[in-house]
Coordinates of C-alpha atoms in Angstrom, one line a residue:
X253 CA -6.0 -3.4 45.2
X254 CA -2.3 -2.6 43.5
X255 CA -1.8 1.0 42.4
X256 CA -0.3 1.1 39.0
X257 CA 1.5 4.0 37.4
X258 CA -0.9 3.9 34.6
X259 CA -4.1 3.8 36.4
X260 CA -3.2 6.6 38.6
X261 CA -4.2 9.8 36.7
X262 CA -7.6 8.2 36.1
X263 CA -8.1 8.2 39.9
X264 CA -6.8 11.8 40.3
X265 CA -9.3 13.0 37.5
X266 CA -12.1 11.0 38.8
X267 CA -11.7 12.2 42.5
X268 CA -10.9 15.7 41.2
X269 CA -14.3 15.6 38.9
X270 CA -16.3 14.3 41.9
X271 CA -15.3 17.2 44.0
X272 CA -15.9 19.9 42.0
X273 CA -19.2 18.5 41.1
X274 CA -20.1 18.0 44.8
X275 CA -19.0 21.9 45.4
X276 CA -21.6 23.1 42.6
X277 CA -18.7 24.5 40.3
X278 CA -19.9 22.0 37.4
X279 CA -23.0 20.0 36.5
X280 CA -22.3 16.8 34.8
X281 CA -25.0 15.9 32.1
X282 CA -25.6 12.6 30.4
X283 CA -25.0 12.5 26.9
X284 CA -26.4 9.9 24.4
X285 CA -23.3 8.5 22.5
X286 CA -25.7 9.2 19.2
X287 CA -25.3 13.2 20.2
X288 CA -21.5 13.1 20.9
X289 CA -20.5 15.9 18.4
X290 CA -16.9 14.5 18.6
X291 CA -17.8 11.8 16.5
X292 CA -17.5 13.6 13.4
X293 CA -13.6 13.6 14.2
X294 CA -13.1 10.0 15.2
X295 CA -15.7 7.8 13.6
X296 CA -16.7 7.0 10.0
X297 CA -20.2 8.4 9.6
X298 CA -23.2 7.9 7.0
X299 CA -23.5 11.0 5.1
X300 CA -26.8 11.9 6.7
X301 CA -25.2 12.1 10.4
X302 CA -22.0 13.6 9.2
X303 CA -24.0 16.4 7.6
X304 CA -26.4 16.7 10.9
X305 CA -23.0 16.8 13.1
X306 CA -21.6 19.3 10.8
X307 CA -24.5 21.6 10.9
X308 CA -24.2 21.5 14.6
X309 CA -20.8 22.5 14.9
X310 CA -22.2 25.5 12.4
X311 CA -19.5 24.1 9.7
X312 CA -20.7 25.0 6.1
X313 CA -20.0 23.0 3.0
X314 CA -17.7 24.5 0.5
X315 CA -19.0 24.9 -3.1
X316 CA -15.8 24.1 -5.1
X317 CA -17.6 25.5 -8.3
X318 CA -16.8 29.2 -7.1
X319 CA -15.2 31.3 -9.4
X320 CA -12.1 33.4 -8.5

């Protein structure tokens, strides 16, 4: 196989992660896509899912009716 400059970093990251897992420094865990907290920042979500992820992040809803 031909090694392209754009794919080299993928191989380096993959081998580095595999090595630290093998040595026991980290433990990789499977996370379903429905549980990805980062979706709140990258996807358009239904309001129920948005509110669920927001609460998991610990972000509170701001009330704009507060008096100064």
